[in-house]
Tab-separated table of C-alpha atoms in Angstrom:
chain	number	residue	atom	x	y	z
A	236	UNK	CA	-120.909	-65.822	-209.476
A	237	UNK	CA	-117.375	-66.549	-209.408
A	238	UNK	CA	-116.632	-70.301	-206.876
A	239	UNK	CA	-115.056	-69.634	-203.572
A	240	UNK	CA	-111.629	-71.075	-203.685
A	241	UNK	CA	-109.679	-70.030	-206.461
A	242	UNK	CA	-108.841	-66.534	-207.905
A	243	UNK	CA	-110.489	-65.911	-210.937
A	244	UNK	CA	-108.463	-65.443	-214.150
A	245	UNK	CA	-107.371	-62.519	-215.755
A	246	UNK	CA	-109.076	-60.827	-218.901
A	247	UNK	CA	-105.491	-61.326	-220.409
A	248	UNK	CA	-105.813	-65.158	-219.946
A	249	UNK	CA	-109.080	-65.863	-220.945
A	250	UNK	CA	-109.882	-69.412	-220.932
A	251	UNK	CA	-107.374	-70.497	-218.556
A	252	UNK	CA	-107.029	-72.038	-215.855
A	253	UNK	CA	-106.534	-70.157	-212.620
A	254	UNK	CA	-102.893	-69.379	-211.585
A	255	UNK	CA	-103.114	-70.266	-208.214
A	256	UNK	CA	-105.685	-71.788	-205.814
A	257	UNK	CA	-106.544	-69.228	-202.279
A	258	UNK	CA	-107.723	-70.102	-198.907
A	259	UNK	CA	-111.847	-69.892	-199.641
A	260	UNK	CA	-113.183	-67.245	-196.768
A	261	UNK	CA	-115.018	-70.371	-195.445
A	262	UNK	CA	-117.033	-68.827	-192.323
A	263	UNK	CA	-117.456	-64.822	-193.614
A	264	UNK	CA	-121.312	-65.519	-194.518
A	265	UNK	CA	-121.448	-65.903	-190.416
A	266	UNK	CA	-121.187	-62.134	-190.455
A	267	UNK	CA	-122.731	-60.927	-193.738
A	268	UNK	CA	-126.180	-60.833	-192.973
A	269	UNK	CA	-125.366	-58.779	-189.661
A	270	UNK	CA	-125.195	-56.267	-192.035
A	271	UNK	CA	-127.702	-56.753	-194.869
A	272	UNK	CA	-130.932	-54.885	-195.973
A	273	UNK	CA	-134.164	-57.192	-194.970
A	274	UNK	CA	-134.284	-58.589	-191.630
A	275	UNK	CA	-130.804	-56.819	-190.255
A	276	UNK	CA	-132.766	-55.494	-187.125
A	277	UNK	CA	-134.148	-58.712	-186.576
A	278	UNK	CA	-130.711	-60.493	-186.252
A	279	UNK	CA	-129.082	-58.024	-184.449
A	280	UNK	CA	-132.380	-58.428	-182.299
A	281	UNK	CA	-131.338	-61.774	-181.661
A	282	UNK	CA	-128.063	-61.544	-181.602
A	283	UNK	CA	-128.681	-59.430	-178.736
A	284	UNK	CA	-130.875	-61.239	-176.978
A	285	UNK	CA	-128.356	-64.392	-177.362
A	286	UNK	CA	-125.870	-61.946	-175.730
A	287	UNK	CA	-127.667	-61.007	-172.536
A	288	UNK	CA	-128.974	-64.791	-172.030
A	289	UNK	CA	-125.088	-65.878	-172.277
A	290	UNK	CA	-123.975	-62.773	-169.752
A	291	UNK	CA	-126.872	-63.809	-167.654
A	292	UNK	CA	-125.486	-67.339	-167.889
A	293	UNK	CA	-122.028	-66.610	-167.044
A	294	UNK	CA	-122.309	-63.829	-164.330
A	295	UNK	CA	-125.088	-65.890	-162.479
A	296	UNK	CA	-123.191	-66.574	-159.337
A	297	UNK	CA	-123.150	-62.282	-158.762
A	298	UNK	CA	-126.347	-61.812	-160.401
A	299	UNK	CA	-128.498	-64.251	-158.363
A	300	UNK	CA	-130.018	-62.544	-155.294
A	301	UNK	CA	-130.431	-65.731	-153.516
A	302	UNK	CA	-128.935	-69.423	-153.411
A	303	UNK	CA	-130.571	-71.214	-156.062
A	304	UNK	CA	-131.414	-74.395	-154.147
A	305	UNK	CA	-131.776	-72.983	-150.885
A	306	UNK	CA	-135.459	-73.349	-149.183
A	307	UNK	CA	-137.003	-70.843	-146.785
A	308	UNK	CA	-140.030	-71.862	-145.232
A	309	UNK	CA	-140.990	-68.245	-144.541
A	310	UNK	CA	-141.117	-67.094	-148.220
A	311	UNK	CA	-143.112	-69.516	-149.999
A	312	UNK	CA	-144.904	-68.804	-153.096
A	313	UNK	CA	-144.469	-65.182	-153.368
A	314	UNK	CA	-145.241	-63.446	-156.519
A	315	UNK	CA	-142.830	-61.958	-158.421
A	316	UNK	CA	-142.083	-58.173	-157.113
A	317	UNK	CA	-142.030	-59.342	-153.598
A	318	UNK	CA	-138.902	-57.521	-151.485
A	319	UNK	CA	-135.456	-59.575	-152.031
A	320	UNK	CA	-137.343	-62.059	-154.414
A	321	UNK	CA	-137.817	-59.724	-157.539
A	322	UNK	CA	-139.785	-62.710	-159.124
A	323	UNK	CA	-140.947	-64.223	-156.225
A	324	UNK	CA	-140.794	-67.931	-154.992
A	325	UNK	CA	-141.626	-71.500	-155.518
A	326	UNK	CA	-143.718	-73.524	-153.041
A	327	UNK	CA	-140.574	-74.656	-151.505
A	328	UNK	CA	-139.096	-70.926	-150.824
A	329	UNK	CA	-136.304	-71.030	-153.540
A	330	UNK	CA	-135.706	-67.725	-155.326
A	331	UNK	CA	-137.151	-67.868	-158.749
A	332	UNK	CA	-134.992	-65.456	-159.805
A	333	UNK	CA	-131.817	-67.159	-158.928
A	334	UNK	CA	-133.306	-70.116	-160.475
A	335	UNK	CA	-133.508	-68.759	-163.695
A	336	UNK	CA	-130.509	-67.458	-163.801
A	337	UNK	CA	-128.188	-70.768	-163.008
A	338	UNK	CA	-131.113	-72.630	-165.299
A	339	UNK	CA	-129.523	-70.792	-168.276
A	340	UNK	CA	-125.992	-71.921	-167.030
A	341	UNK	CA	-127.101	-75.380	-167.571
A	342	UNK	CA	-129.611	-75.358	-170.512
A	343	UNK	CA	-127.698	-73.101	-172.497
A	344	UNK	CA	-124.489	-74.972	-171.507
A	345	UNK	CA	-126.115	-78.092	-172.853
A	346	UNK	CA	-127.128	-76.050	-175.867
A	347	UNK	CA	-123.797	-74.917	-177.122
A	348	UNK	CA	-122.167	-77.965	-176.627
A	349	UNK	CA	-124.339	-80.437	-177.896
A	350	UNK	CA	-125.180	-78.017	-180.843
A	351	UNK	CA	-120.990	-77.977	-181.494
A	352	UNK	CA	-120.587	-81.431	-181.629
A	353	UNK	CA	-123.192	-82.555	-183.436
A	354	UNK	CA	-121.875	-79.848	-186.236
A	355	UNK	CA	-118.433	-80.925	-185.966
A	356	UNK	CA	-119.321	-85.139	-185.925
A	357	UNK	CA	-121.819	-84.492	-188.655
A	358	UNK	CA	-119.982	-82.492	-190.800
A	359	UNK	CA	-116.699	-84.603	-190.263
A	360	UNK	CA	-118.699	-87.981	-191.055
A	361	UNK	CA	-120.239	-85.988	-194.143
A	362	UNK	CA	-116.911	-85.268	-195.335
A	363	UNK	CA	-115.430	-88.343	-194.717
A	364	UNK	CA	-118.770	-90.494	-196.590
A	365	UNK	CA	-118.343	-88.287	-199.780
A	366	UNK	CA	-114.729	-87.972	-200.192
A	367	UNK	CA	-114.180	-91.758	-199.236
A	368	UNK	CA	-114.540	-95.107	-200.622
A	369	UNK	CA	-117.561	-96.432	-201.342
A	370	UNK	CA	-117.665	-98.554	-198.403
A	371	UNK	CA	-117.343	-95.671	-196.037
A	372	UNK	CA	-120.430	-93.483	-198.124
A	373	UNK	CA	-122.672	-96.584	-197.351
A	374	UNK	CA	-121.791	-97.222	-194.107
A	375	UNK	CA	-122.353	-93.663	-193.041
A	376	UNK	CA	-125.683	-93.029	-194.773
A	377	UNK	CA	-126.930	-96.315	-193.492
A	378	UNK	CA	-126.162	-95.613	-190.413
A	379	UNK	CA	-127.477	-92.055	-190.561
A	380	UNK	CA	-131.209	-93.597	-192.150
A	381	UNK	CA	-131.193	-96.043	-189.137
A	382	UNK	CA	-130.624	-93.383	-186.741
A	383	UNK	CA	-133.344	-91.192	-187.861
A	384	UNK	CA	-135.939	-93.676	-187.010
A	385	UNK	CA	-134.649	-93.884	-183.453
A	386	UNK	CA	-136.778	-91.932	-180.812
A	387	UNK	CA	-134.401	-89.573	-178.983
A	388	UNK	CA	-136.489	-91.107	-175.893
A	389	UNK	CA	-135.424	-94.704	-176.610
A	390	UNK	CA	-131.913	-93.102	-176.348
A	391	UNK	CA	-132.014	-90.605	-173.512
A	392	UNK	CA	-133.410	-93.991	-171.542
A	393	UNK	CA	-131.123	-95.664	-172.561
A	394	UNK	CA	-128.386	-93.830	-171.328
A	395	UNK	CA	-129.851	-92.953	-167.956
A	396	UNK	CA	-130.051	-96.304	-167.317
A	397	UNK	CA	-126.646	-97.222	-167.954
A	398	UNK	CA	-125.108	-93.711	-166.571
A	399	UNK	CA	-128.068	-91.935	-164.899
A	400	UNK	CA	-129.241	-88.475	-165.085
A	401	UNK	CA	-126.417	-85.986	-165.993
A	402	UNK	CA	-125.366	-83.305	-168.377
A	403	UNK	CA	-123.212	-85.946	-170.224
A	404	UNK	CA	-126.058	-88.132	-170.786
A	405	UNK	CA	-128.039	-85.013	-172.077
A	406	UNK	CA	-125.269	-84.261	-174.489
A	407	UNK	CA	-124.517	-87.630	-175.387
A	408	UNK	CA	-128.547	-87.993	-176.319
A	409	UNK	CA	-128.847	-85.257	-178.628
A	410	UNK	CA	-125.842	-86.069	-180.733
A	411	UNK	CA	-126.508	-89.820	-181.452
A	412	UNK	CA	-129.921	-88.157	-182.635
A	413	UNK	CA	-129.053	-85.002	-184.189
A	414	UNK	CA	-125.985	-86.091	-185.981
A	415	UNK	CA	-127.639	-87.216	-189.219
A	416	UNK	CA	-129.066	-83.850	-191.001
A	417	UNK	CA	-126.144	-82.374	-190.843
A	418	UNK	CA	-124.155	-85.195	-191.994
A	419	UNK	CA	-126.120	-85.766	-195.068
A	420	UNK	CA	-126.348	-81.996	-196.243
A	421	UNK	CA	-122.109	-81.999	-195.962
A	422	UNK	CA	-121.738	-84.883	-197.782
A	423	UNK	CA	-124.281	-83.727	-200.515
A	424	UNK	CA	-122.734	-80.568	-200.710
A	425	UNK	CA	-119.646	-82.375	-201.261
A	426	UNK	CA	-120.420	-84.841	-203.483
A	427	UNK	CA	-122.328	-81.595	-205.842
A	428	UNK	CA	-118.881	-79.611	-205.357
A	429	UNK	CA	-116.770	-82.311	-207.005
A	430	UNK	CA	-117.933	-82.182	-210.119
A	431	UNK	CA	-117.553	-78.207	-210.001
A	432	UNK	CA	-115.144	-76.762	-212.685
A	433	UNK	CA	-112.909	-74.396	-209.588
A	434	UNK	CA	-112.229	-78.493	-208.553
A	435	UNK	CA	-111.340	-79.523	-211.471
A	436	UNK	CA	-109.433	-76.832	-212.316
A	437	UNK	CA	-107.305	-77.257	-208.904
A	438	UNK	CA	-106.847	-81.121	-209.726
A	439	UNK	CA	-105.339	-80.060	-213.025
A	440	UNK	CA	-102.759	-77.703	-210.927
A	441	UNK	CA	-101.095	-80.377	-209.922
A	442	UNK	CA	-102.612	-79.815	-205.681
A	443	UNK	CA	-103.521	-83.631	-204.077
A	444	UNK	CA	-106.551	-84.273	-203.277
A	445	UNK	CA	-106.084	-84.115	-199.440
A	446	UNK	CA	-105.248	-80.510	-200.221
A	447	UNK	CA	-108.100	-79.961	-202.303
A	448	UNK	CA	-110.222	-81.587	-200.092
A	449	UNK	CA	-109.139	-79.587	-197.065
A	450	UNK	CA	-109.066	-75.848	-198.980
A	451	UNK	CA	-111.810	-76.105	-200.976
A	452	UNK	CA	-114.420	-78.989	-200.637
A	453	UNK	CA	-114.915	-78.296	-197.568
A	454	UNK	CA	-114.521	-74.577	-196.824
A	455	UNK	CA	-117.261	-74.196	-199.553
A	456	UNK	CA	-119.421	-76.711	-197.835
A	457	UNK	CA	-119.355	-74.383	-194.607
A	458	UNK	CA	-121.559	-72.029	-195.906
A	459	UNK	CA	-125.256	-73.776	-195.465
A	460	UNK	CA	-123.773	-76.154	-192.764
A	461	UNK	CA	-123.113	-72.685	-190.917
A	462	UNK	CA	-127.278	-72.333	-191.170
A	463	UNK	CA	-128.372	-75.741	-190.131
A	464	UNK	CA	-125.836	-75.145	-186.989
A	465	UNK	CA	-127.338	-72.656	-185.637
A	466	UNK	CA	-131.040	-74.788	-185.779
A	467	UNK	CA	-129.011	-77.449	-184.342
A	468	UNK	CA	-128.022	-75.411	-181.180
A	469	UNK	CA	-131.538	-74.551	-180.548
A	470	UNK	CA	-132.652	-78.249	-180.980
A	471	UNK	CA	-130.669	-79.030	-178.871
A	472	UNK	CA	-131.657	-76.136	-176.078
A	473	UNK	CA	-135.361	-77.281	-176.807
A	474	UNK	CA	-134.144	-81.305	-176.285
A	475	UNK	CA	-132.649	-80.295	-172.985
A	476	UNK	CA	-135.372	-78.777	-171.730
A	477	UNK	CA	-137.603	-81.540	-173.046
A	478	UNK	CA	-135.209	-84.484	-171.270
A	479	UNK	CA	-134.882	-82.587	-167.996
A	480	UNK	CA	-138.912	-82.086	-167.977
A	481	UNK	CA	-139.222	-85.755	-168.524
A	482	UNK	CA	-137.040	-86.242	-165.603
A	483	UNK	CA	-134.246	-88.153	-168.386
A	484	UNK	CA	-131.641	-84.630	-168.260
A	485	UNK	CA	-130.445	-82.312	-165.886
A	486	UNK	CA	-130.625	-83.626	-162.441
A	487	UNK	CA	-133.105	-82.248	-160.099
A	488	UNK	CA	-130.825	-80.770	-157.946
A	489	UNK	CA	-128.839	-78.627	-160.281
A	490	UNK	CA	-131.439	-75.788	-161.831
A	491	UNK	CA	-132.563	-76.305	-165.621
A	492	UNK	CA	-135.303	-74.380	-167.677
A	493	UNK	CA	-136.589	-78.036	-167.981
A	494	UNK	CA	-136.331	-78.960	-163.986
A	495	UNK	CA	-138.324	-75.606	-163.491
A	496	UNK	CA	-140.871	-76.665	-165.483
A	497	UNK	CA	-140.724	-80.286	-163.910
A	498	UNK	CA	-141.116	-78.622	-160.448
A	499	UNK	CA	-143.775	-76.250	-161.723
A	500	UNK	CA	-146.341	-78.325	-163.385
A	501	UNK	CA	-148.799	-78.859	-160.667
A	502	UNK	CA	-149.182	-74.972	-160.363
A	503	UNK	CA	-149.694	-74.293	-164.296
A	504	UNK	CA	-153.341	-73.632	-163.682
A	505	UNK	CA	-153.010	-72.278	-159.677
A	506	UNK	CA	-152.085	-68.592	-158.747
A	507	UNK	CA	-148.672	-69.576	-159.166
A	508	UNK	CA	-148.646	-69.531	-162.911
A	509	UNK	CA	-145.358	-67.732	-163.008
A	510	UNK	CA	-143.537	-70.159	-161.832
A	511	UNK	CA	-144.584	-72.406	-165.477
A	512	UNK	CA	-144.378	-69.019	-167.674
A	513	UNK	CA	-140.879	-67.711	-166.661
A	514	UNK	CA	-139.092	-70.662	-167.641
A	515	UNK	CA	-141.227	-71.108	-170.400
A	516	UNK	CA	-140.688	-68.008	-172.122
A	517	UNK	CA	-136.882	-68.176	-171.389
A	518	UNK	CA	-137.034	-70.926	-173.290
A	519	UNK	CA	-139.316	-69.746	-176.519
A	520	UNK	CA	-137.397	-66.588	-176.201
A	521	UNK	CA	-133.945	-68.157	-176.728
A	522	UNK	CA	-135.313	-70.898	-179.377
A	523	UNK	CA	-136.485	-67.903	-181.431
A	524	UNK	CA	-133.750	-65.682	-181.324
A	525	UNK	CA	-131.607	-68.973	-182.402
A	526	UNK	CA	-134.039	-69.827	-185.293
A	527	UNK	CA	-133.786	-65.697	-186.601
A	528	UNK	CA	-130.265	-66.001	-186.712
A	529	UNK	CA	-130.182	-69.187	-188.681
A	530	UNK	CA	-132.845	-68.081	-190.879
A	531	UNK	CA	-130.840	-64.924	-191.558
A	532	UNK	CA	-127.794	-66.832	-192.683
A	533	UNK	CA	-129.831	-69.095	-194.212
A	534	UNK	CA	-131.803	-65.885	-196.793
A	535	UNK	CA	-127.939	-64.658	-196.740
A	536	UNK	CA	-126.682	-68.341	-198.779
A	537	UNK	CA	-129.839	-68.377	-200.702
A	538	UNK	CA	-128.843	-64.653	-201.838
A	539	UNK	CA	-125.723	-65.160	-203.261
A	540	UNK	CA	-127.282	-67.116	-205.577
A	541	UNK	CA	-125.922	-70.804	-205.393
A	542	UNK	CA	-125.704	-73.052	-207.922
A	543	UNK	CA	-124.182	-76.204	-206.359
């Protein structure tokens, strides 16, 4: 297979080096397996899914038949299908239904952006530990072991006790835990590409090695950290939802898929078992549509038939 980054030579010059080093197409495998043979229903399955969670998420405020926090003492616990509560009502009157719908505002909120930055921190730090001094590589991966054996519990308290409850401190949890994978996997993808003859080949061009670094190190790392991001998102969906049942995320008076099942507990074997399996399978729903679509652009890297 011919390496991402430079243009491969002509018959005419065989044996030569390449004539001129291209922008790699970095992200393009985000799109491939969209339209592959095994599996492309399932993606576009969860891509779709993904899609009417998000709309869901953004066009809450129209969608939701009710205020979200609202109580009415004449509508408790009805089951869902009841008139102007289409899936019913908590013990306390609120809408379920409106409930669910700003939950996904914040759990998928905290979701996406925890998910980004951990991909962007890791992969930067990755970068930084294999193309730097030595100092730098050990620093990073020593840090990164340490971190690993730090319960994401010792660090959510942590931070709720210094800042309290908040989206922040949900955010802030899950990427001083979640930074690490994907900061060793860039920095051994790295390291491997180095040695790679395309490298070479653009070192003996004359290009510096920020600019080799830049347009094809790390471009051609993208690839498998594009697989691992998507995992990362829904880690950090599930951690969220985790946090906020423990009572260390979301704050109880903004909805969560994790507060729901916080406020919910003490029905999960009552008549009101609804109110547990609604945000429940929001939640397995979304993790599994998240973990399709990395798998799929996981299969899709594995196809092309790596070597690195």
């Amino acid at each position: 297979m011919a390496e991402r980054g430079l243009k491969p030579a002509s018959s005419a010059s065989s044996g030569a080096l390449p004539a001129e080093p291209v922008r790699p197409r970095g992200l393009a495998v985000v799109r491939v397996p969209l339209r592959g043979g095994g599996g492309r229903a399932a993606v576009w399955g969860a891509v779709g899914v993904l899609v009417v969670m998000g709309a869901a998420a953004v066009f809450a405020p129209w969608l939701a038949p009710q205020d979200p926090i609202a109580t009415d003492t004449t509508a408790v616990s009805l089951p869902p299908g009841s008139p102007g509560h289409p899936l019913g009502t908590d013990d306390l009157g609120r809408d379920l239904c409106a409930r669910m719908l700003f939950g996904a505002r914040s759990s998928l909120l905290v979701g996406l952006v925890a998910g980004v930055i951990t991909v962007v921190a890791g992969t930067a730090l990755g970068a930084l530990a294999a193309a730097g001094p030595r100092w730098l590589d050990a620093a990073v991966t020593r840090t990164a072991d340490a971190l690993l054996a730090l319960p994401l519990i010792v660090v959510a308290l942590a931070l709720a006790a210094v800042a309290g409850a908040s989206l922040t401190t949900v955010v802030l949890a899950i990427v001083v835990t979640a930074w690490m994978p994907v900061a060793l996997i860039a920095r051994a993808e790295i390291r491997a590409l180095r040695e790679r003859p395309f490298v070479r080949a653009a070192y003996s061009l004359g290009l510096s090695r920020g600019r080799v670094f830049l347009r094809h190190l790390v471009p051609n790392a993208l690839p498998p950290i594009a697989s691992i991001a998507a995992f990362e998102v829904g880690h950090a969906i599930l951690t969220e939802s985790t946090l906020s049942f423990l009572g260390l995320g979301v704050p109880p008076n903004r909805p969560s898929w994790g507060n729901l099942l916080t406020d919910a507990r003490s029905h999960l074997l009552s008549g009101q078992w609804y109110t547990v399996a609604l945000p429940a399978a929001a939640i397995v729903v979304t993790i599994i549509a998240v973990n399709v679509i990395a798998t799929g652009l996981d299969r899709h890297e594995a196809a092309e038939g790596r070597t690195w």
